[in-house]
Amino acid sequence: MTTQLRTSEPRPPDFREPGSAPRWRIGVGAAVVAALVLFGVLVVVSALRSGGAAVSDVPLTSGSTPATSRPTASASASAGPTVFVHILGRVRKPGLYEVAGTARAVDVVAAAGGFQNDADQAALNLARTVTDGEQIVVPRVGESPPPLPPAGSDSSASDPGTAPVDLNAADEAALETLTGVGPATAAAIIAWRDEHGRFESVDDLLDVTGIGEKKLQKLRDGVVVR
């Protein structure tokens, strides 16, 4: 006598129909197939990236020439012996500068901070090679540039009387080369020039603090207004 389960009675948890496969076996098989497919895809992608990395990793630049390739004002100066050049007039930092022996006028102007806005740049030959002991005067636009001393000549440095100092272009160092002019008087001359714009005549020195008729007579032959 056989006992049949009624359809209305609950089945035990481990009961399955004859011939049916467990569900967990099907799930494991699908997972293995998916893992193999994923591994194959990763291999292909890795091979493709290793072959094209050199191209994809190179950044592209929009500029045609880097800014550092531009020639600078001091590019013509090279290492070696140096010379001293005195530059004054319409530059931002007049004074005495030590530059390379192969430097040109443009290098001295660059060392002095560049031209002022009212400088007459066309009055200078910026490509000229400078010499030791040379004085460069940068005039204002509309002024007549002073005559250049002979190349290599030190006469202007040893004898200030042969090269009158331009009151409208000289800096303190140049003014102090004049007889009876020290740092205080030189500063007063420049202060008056900055306040009034320019000297119209040598006699304007009488308006400068510390300069009277006696000192003016000493200065008259050594200065000029251009």
PDB file of C-alpha atoms in Angstrom:
ATOM      1  CA  MET A   1       0.000   0.000   0.000  1.00  0.00           C
ATOM      2  CA  THR A   2       1.470   3.329  -1.069  1.00  0.00           C
ATOM      3  CA  THR A   3       0.945   6.667   0.543  1.00  0.00           C
ATOM      4  CA  GLN A   4       0.374   9.630  -1.716  1.00  0.00           C
ATOM      5  CA  LEU A   5       0.790  13.213  -0.616  1.00  0.00           C
ATOM      6  CA  ARG A   6      -2.155  15.329  -1.031  1.00  0.00           C
ATOM      7  CA  THR A   7      -1.816  18.502  -2.959  1.00  0.00           C
ATOM      8  CA  SER A   8      -3.320  20.413  -0.117  1.00  0.00           C
ATOM      9  CA  GLU A   9      -0.731  19.165   2.389  1.00  0.00           C
ATOM     10  CA  PRO A  10       2.497  21.217   2.837  1.00  0.00           C
ATOM     11  CA  ARG A  11       5.688  19.754   1.325  1.00  0.00           C
ATOM     12  CA  PRO A  12       8.890  19.392   3.303  1.00  0.00           C
ATOM     13  CA  PRO A  13      11.702  21.938   2.572  1.00  0.00           C
ATOM     14  CA  ASP A  14      14.001  19.425   0.830  1.00  0.00           C
ATOM     15  CA  PHE A  15      11.287  18.022  -1.390  1.00  0.00           C
ATOM     16  CA  ARG A  16      11.707  18.311  -5.208  1.00  0.00           C
ATOM     17  CA  GLU A  17      10.091  16.783  -8.168  1.00  0.00           C
ATOM     18  CA  PRO A  18      11.876  13.824  -9.700  1.00  0.00           C
ATOM     19  CA  GLY A  19      14.292  14.792 -12.514  1.00  0.00           C
ATOM     20  CA  SER A  20      14.534  18.496 -11.544  1.00  0.00           C
ATOM     21  CA  ALA A  21      18.050  20.042 -11.119  1.00  0.00           C
ATOM     22  CA  PRO A  22      18.907  22.167  -8.111  1.00  0.00           C
ATOM     23  CA  ARG A  23      18.654  25.890  -8.779  1.00  0.00           C
ATOM     24  CA  TRP A  24      21.973  26.692  -7.133  1.00  0.00           C
ATOM     25  CA  ARG A  25      23.835  24.557  -9.682  1.00  0.00           C
ATOM     26  CA  ILE A  26      22.441  26.666 -12.542  1.00  0.00           C
ATOM     27  CA  GLY A  27      23.383  29.923 -10.751  1.00  0.00           C
ATOM     28  CA  VAL A  28      27.018  28.800 -10.222  1.00  0.00           C
ATOM     29  CA  GLY A  29      27.411  27.846 -13.857  1.00  0.00           C
ATOM     30  CA  ALA A  30      26.141  31.195 -15.070  1.00  0.00           C
ATOM     31  CA  ALA A  31      28.525  33.018 -12.721  1.00  0.00           C
ATOM     32  CA  VAL A  32      31.518  31.055 -14.060  1.00  0.00           C
ATOM     33  CA  VAL A  33      30.595  31.868 -17.659  1.00  0.00           C
ATOM     34  CA  ALA A  34      30.186  35.578 -16.820  1.00  0.00           C
ATOM     35  CA  ALA A  35      33.584  35.636 -15.059  1.00  0.00           C
ATOM     36  CA  LEU A  36      35.299  34.068 -18.084  1.00  0.00           C
ATOM     37  CA  VAL A  37      33.687  36.597 -20.443  1.00  0.00           C
ATOM     38  CA  LEU A  38      34.723  39.501 -18.187  1.00  0.00           C
ATOM     39  CA  PHE A  39      38.300  38.212 -17.966  1.00  0.00           C
ATOM     40  CA  GLY A  40      38.500  37.997 -21.756  1.00  0.00           C
ATOM     41  CA  VAL A  41      37.246  41.558 -22.114  1.00  0.00           C
ATOM     42  CA  LEU A  42      39.820  42.815 -19.607  1.00  0.00           C
ATOM     43  CA  VAL A  43      42.641  41.073 -21.489  1.00  0.00           C
ATOM     44  CA  VAL A  44      41.606  42.664 -24.795  1.00  0.00           C
ATOM     45  CA  VAL A  45      41.261  46.140 -23.284  1.00  0.00           C
ATOM     46  CA  SER A  46      44.643  45.849 -21.560  1.00  0.00           C
ATOM     47  CA  ALA A  47      46.323  44.855 -24.826  1.00  0.00           C
ATOM     48  CA  LEU A  48      44.763  47.763 -26.681  1.00  0.00           C
ATOM     49  CA  ARG A  49      45.759  50.307 -24.030  1.00  0.00           C
ATOM     50  CA  SER A  50      49.359  49.085 -23.865  1.00  0.00           C
ATOM     51  CA  GLY A  51      49.690  49.589 -27.607  1.00  0.00           C
ATOM     52  CA  GLY A  52      48.247  53.135 -27.684  1.00  0.00           C
ATOM     53  CA  ALA A  53      49.389  54.593 -24.343  1.00  0.00           C
ATOM     54  CA  ALA A  54      52.301  56.499 -25.869  1.00  0.00           C
ATOM     55  CA  VAL A  55      49.926  58.481 -28.041  1.00  0.00           C
ATOM     56  CA  SER A  56      47.049  59.005 -25.636  1.00  0.00           C
ATOM     57  CA  ASP A  57      49.276  60.165 -22.749  1.00  0.00           C
ATOM     58  CA  VAL A  58      51.075  62.896 -24.726  1.00  0.00           C
ATOM     59  CA  PRO A  59      49.481  66.286 -23.900  1.00  0.00           C
ATOM     60  CA  LEU A  60      48.795  68.626 -26.779  1.00  0.00           C
ATOM     61  CA  THR A  61      49.783  72.270 -26.508  1.00  0.00           C
ATOM     62  CA  SER A  62      48.169  75.152 -28.340  1.00  0.00           C
ATOM     63  CA  GLY A  63      51.209  77.435 -28.356  1.00  0.00           C
ATOM     64  CA  SER A  64      53.681  77.201 -31.193  1.00  0.00           C
ATOM     65  CA  THR A  65      56.688  78.626 -29.352  1.00  0.00           C
ATOM     66  CA  PRO A  66      57.360  78.639 -25.576  1.00  0.00           C
ATOM     67  CA  ALA A  67      57.745  82.066 -23.988  1.00  0.00           C
ATOM     68  CA  THR A  68      61.278  81.232 -22.822  1.00  0.00           C
ATOM     69  CA  SER A  69      62.503  81.019 -26.420  1.00  0.00           C
ATOM     70  CA  ARG A  70      62.095  84.759 -26.916  1.00  0.00           C
ATOM     71  CA  PRO A  71      65.412  86.625 -27.025  1.00  0.00           C
ATOM     72  CA  THR A  72      65.873  88.889 -24.007  1.00  0.00           C
ATOM     73  CA  ALA A  73      67.656  92.196 -23.782  1.00  0.00           C
ATOM     74  CA  SER A  74      70.665  90.530 -22.179  1.00  0.00           C
ATOM     75  CA  ALA A  75      70.878  87.645 -24.665  1.00  0.00           C
ATOM     76  CA  SER A  76      73.819  89.263 -26.466  1.00  0.00           C
ATOM     77  CA  ALA A  77      75.864  89.472 -23.259  1.00  0.00           C
ATOM     78  CA  SER A  78      78.011  86.434 -22.509  1.00  0.00           C
ATOM     79  CA  ALA A  79      80.154  85.412 -19.581  1.00  0.00           C
ATOM     80  CA  GLY A  80      83.662  86.830 -19.525  1.00  0.00           C
ATOM     81  CA  PRO A  81      85.365  90.146 -18.809  1.00  0.00           C
ATOM     82  CA  THR A  82      83.114  92.958 -17.642  1.00  0.00           C
ATOM     83  CA  VAL A  83      83.024  96.711 -18.267  1.00  0.00           C
ATOM     84  CA  PHE A  84      81.528  99.661 -16.405  1.00  0.00           C
ATOM     85  CA  VAL A  85      79.030 101.903 -18.188  1.00  0.00           C
ATOM     86  CA  HIS A  86      77.341 105.023 -16.816  1.00  0.00           C
ATOM     87  CA  ILE A  87      73.819 105.540 -18.135  1.00  0.00           C
ATOM     88  CA  LEU A  88      71.695 108.583 -17.319  1.00  0.00           C
ATOM     89  CA  GLY A  89      68.786 110.518 -18.695  1.00  0.00           C
ATOM     90  CA  ARG A  90      65.356 109.142 -19.445  1.00  0.00           C
ATOM     91  CA  VAL A  91      65.743 105.631 -18.027  1.00  0.00           C
ATOM     92  CA  ARG A  92      64.040 104.282 -14.937  1.00  0.00           C
ATOM     93  CA  LYS A  93      67.172 103.606 -12.864  1.00  0.00           C
ATOM     94  CA  PRO A  94      70.098 105.805 -14.001  1.00  0.00           C
ATOM     95  CA  GLY A  95      73.477 104.918 -12.593  1.00  0.00           C
ATOM     96  CA  LEU A  96      76.722 103.017 -13.018  1.00  0.00           C
ATOM     97  CA  TYR A  97      76.381  99.428 -14.176  1.00  0.00           C
ATOM     98  CA  GLU A  98      78.806  96.554 -14.603  1.00  0.00           C
ATOM     99  CA  VAL A  99      77.951  94.549 -17.712  1.00  0.00           C
ATOM    100  CA  ALA A 100      79.597  91.877 -19.815  1.00  0.00           C
ATOM    101  CA  GLY A 101      82.375  92.976 -22.152  1.00  0.00           C
ATOM    102  CA  THR A 102      80.257  91.901 -25.128  1.00  0.00           C
ATOM    103  CA  ALA A 103      77.156  93.794 -23.957  1.00  0.00           C
ATOM    104  CA  ARG A 104      75.375  96.238 -26.222  1.00  0.00           C
ATOM    105  CA  ALA A 105      73.569  99.463 -25.477  1.00  0.00           C
ATOM    106  CA  VAL A 106      70.255  97.597 -25.237  1.00  0.00           C
ATOM    107  CA  ASP A 107      71.690  95.514 -22.373  1.00  0.00           C
ATOM    108  CA  VAL A 108      72.667  98.615 -20.421  1.00  0.00           C
ATOM    109  CA  VAL A 109      69.212 100.133 -20.937  1.00  0.00           C
ATOM    110  CA  ALA A 110      67.636  96.881 -19.707  1.00  0.00           C
ATOM    111  CA  ALA A 111      69.900  96.888 -16.637  1.00  0.00           C
ATOM    112  CA  ALA A 112      68.722 100.441 -15.908  1.00  0.00           C
ATOM    113  CA  GLY A 113      65.088  99.330 -15.847  1.00  0.00           C
ATOM    114  CA  GLY A 114      64.204 100.333 -19.415  1.00  0.00           C
ATOM    115  CA  PHE A 115      63.183 103.617 -21.003  1.00  0.00           C
ATOM    116  CA  GLN A 116      60.870 106.148 -19.437  1.00  0.00           C
ATOM    117  CA  ASN A 117      57.739 107.028 -21.374  1.00  0.00           C
ATOM    118  CA  ASP A 118      59.181 110.271 -22.757  1.00  0.00           C
ATOM    119  CA  ALA A 119      62.552 108.821 -23.765  1.00  0.00           C
ATOM    120  CA  ASP A 120      63.739 109.318 -27.349  1.00  0.00           C
ATOM    121  CA  GLN A 121      64.660 105.716 -28.117  1.00  0.00           C
ATOM    122  CA  ALA A 122      65.558 106.519 -31.720  1.00  0.00           C
ATOM    123  CA  ALA A 123      68.394 108.734 -30.513  1.00  0.00           C
ATOM    124  CA  LEU A 124      70.423 105.675 -29.492  1.00  0.00           C
ATOM    125  CA  ASN A 125      71.961 102.879 -31.491  1.00  0.00           C
ATOM    126  CA  LEU A 126      70.849 100.019 -29.272  1.00  0.00           C
ATOM    127  CA  ALA A 127      72.868  97.475 -31.259  1.00  0.00           C
ATOM    128  CA  ARG A 128      76.174  99.227 -30.555  1.00  0.00           C
ATOM    129  CA  THR A 129      78.697  97.383 -28.380  1.00  0.00           C
ATOM    130  CA  VAL A 130      79.526  99.420 -25.275  1.00  0.00           C
ATOM    131  CA  THR A 131      83.045 100.144 -24.018  1.00  0.00           C
ATOM    132  CA  ASP A 132      84.535 100.412 -20.563  1.00  0.00           C
ATOM    133  CA  GLY A 133      84.092 103.853 -18.982  1.00  0.00           C
ATOM    134  CA  GLU A 134      81.423 104.890 -21.470  1.00  0.00           C
ATOM    135  CA  GLN A 135      78.580 107.248 -20.606  1.00  0.00           C
ATOM    136  CA  ILE A 136      75.188 106.813 -22.272  1.00  0.00           C
ATOM    137  CA  VAL A 137      72.731 109.712 -22.143  1.00  0.00           C
ATOM    138  CA  VAL A 138      69.115 108.979 -23.068  1.00  0.00           C
ATOM    139  CA  PRO A 139      67.453 112.260 -24.118  1.00  0.00           C
ATOM    140  CA  ARG A 140      63.838 113.239 -23.858  1.00  0.00           C
ATOM    141  CA  VAL A 141      61.751 113.295 -27.031  1.00  0.00           C
ATOM    142  CA  GLY A 142      62.460 116.604 -28.767  1.00  0.00           C
ATOM    143  CA  GLU A 143      65.846 117.126 -27.121  1.00  0.00           C
ATOM    144  CA  SER A 144      69.083 117.058 -29.061  1.00  0.00           C
ATOM    145  CA  PRO A 145      71.175 114.063 -27.985  1.00  0.00           C
ATOM    146  CA  PRO A 146      74.653 114.951 -26.699  1.00  0.00           C
ATOM    147  CA  PRO A 147      77.608 114.086 -28.934  1.00  0.00           C
ATOM    148  CA  LEU A 148      79.073 110.682 -28.301  1.00  0.00           C
ATOM    149  CA  PRO A 149      82.656 110.573 -26.983  1.00  0.00           C
ATOM    150  CA  PRO A 150      85.247 108.626 -29.001  1.00  0.00           C
ATOM    151  CA  ALA A 151      85.012 104.884 -28.427  1.00  0.00           C
ATOM    152  CA  GLY A 152      87.236 103.737 -25.586  1.00  0.00           C
ATOM    153  CA  SER A 153      88.052 107.310 -24.529  1.00  0.00           C
ATOM    154  CA  ASP A 154      88.110 108.108 -20.814  1.00  0.00           C
ATOM    155  CA  SER A 155      88.456 111.881 -21.282  1.00  0.00           C
ATOM    156  CA  SER A 156      84.854 112.567 -20.267  1.00  0.00           C
ATOM    157  CA  ALA A 157      85.310 110.618 -17.046  1.00  0.00           C
ATOM    158  CA  SER A 158      88.611 112.264 -16.057  1.00  0.00           C
ATOM    159  CA  ASP A 159      87.696 115.808 -17.079  1.00  0.00           C
ATOM    160  CA  PRO A 160      84.030 116.680 -16.538  1.00  0.00           C
ATOM    161  CA  GLY A 161      84.529 120.105 -18.125  1.00  0.00           C
ATOM    162  CA  THR A 162      84.854 118.552 -21.591  1.00  0.00           C
ATOM    163  CA  ALA A 163      81.388 116.973 -21.310  1.00  0.00           C
ATOM    164  CA  PRO A 164      78.847 119.389 -19.766  1.00  0.00           C
ATOM    165  CA  VAL A 165      76.203 117.741 -17.615  1.00  0.00           C
ATOM    166  CA  ASP A 166      72.648 118.086 -18.903  1.00  0.00           C
ATOM    167  CA  LEU A 167      70.518 119.388 -16.048  1.00  0.00           C
ATOM    168  CA  ASN A 168      67.421 117.788 -17.578  1.00  0.00           C
ATOM    169  CA  ALA A 169      68.922 114.320 -17.921  1.00  0.00           C
ATOM    170  CA  ALA A 170      71.581 113.909 -15.241  1.00  0.00           C
ATOM    171  CA  ASP A 171      71.139 111.701 -12.212  1.00  0.00           C
ATOM    172  CA  GLU A 172      72.624 112.326  -8.778  1.00  0.00           C
ATOM    173  CA  ALA A 173      75.873 110.530  -9.605  1.00  0.00           C
ATOM    174  CA  ALA A 174      76.450 112.728 -12.657  1.00  0.00           C
ATOM    175  CA  LEU A 175      75.584 115.914 -10.777  1.00  0.00           C
ATOM    176  CA  GLU A 176      78.016 115.087  -7.995  1.00  0.00           C
ATOM    177  CA  THR A 177      80.880 115.191 -10.496  1.00  0.00           C
ATOM    178  CA  LEU A 178      80.343 118.963 -10.701  1.00  0.00           C
ATOM    179  CA  THR A 179      82.473 121.309  -8.608  1.00  0.00           C
ATOM    180  CA  GLY A 180      80.792 122.168  -5.320  1.00  0.00           C
ATOM    181  CA  VAL A 181      77.901 119.733  -5.744  1.00  0.00           C
ATOM    182  CA  GLY A 182      77.477 117.080  -3.089  1.00  0.00           C
ATOM    183  CA  PRO A 183      74.717 114.562  -2.403  1.00  0.00           C
ATOM    184  CA  ALA A 184      72.426 117.170  -0.818  1.00  0.00           C
ATOM    185  CA  THR A 185      72.727 119.670  -3.672  1.00  0.00           C
ATOM    186  CA  ALA A 186      72.374 116.951  -6.301  1.00  0.00           C
ATOM    187  CA  ALA A 187      69.196 115.704  -4.623  1.00  0.00           C
ATOM    188  CA  ALA A 188      67.858 119.282  -4.470  1.00  0.00           C
ATOM    189  CA  ILE A 189      68.482 119.771  -8.216  1.00  0.00           C
ATOM    190  CA  ILE A 190      66.616 116.588  -9.093  1.00  0.00           C
ATOM    191  CA  ALA A 191      63.780 117.458  -6.708  1.00  0.00           C
ATOM    192  CA  TRP A 192      63.363 120.874  -8.378  1.00  0.00           C
ATOM    193  CA  ARG A 193      63.403 119.239 -11.827  1.00  0.00           C
ATOM    194  CA  ASP A 194      60.786 116.676 -10.808  1.00  0.00           C
ATOM    195  CA  GLU A 195      58.563 119.420  -9.401  1.00  0.00           C
ATOM    196  CA  HIS A 196      58.845 121.843 -12.324  1.00  0.00           C
ATOM    197  CA  GLY A 197      59.275 119.396 -15.190  1.00  0.00           C
ATOM    198  CA  ARG A 198      62.548 120.680 -16.632  1.00  0.00           C
ATOM    199  CA  PHE A 199      65.150 123.417 -16.536  1.00  0.00           C
ATOM    200  CA  GLU A 200      64.607 126.078 -19.170  1.00  0.00           C
ATOM    201  CA  SER A 201      68.003 127.701 -18.572  1.00  0.00           C
ATOM    202  CA  VAL A 202      71.067 127.323 -16.373  1.00  0.00           C
ATOM    203  CA  ASP A 203      69.920 130.368 -14.387  1.00  0.00           C
ATOM    204  CA  ASP A 204      67.040 128.281 -13.046  1.00  0.00           C
ATOM    205  CA  LEU A 205      69.586 126.775 -10.672  1.00  0.00           C
ATOM    206  CA  LEU A 206      69.188 129.918  -8.557  1.00  0.00           C
ATOM    207  CA  ASP A 207      65.754 128.592  -7.582  1.00  0.00           C
ATOM    208  CA  VAL A 208      67.285 125.389  -6.215  1.00  0.00           C
ATOM    209  CA  THR A 209      67.805 125.260  -2.465  1.00  0.00           C
ATOM    210  CA  GLY A 210      71.485 125.692  -1.566  1.00  0.00           C
ATOM    211  CA  ILE A 211      72.593 127.339  -4.845  1.00  0.00           C
ATOM    212  CA  GLY A 212      73.365 131.039  -4.928  1.00  0.00           C
ATOM    213  CA  GLU A 213      75.097 133.386  -7.358  1.00  0.00           C
ATOM    214  CA  LYS A 214      78.564 132.330  -6.255  1.00  0.00           C
ATOM    215  CA  LYS A 215      77.929 128.610  -6.677  1.00  0.00           C
ATOM    216  CA  LEU A 216      76.099 129.197  -9.954  1.00  0.00           C
ATOM    217  CA  GLN A 217      79.191 130.845 -11.432  1.00  0.00           C
ATOM    218  CA  LYS A 218      81.213 127.751 -10.555  1.00  0.00           C
ATOM    219  CA  LEU A 219      78.637 125.491 -12.149  1.00  0.00           C
ATOM    220  CA  ARG A 220      77.840 127.499 -15.264  1.00  0.00           C
ATOM    221  CA  ASP A 221      80.654 126.134 -17.447  1.00  0.00           C
ATOM    222  CA  GLY A 222      80.016 122.541 -16.402  1.00  0.00           C
ATOM    223  CA  VAL A 223      76.289 122.284 -17.050  1.00  0.00           C
ATOM    224  CA  VAL A 224      73.994 122.639 -20.025  1.00  0.00           C
ATOM    225  CA  VAL A 225      70.248 122.620 -20.681  1.00  0.00           C
ATOM    226  CA  ARG A 226      69.075 120.525 -23.630  1.00  0.00           C
TER     227      ARG A 226
END
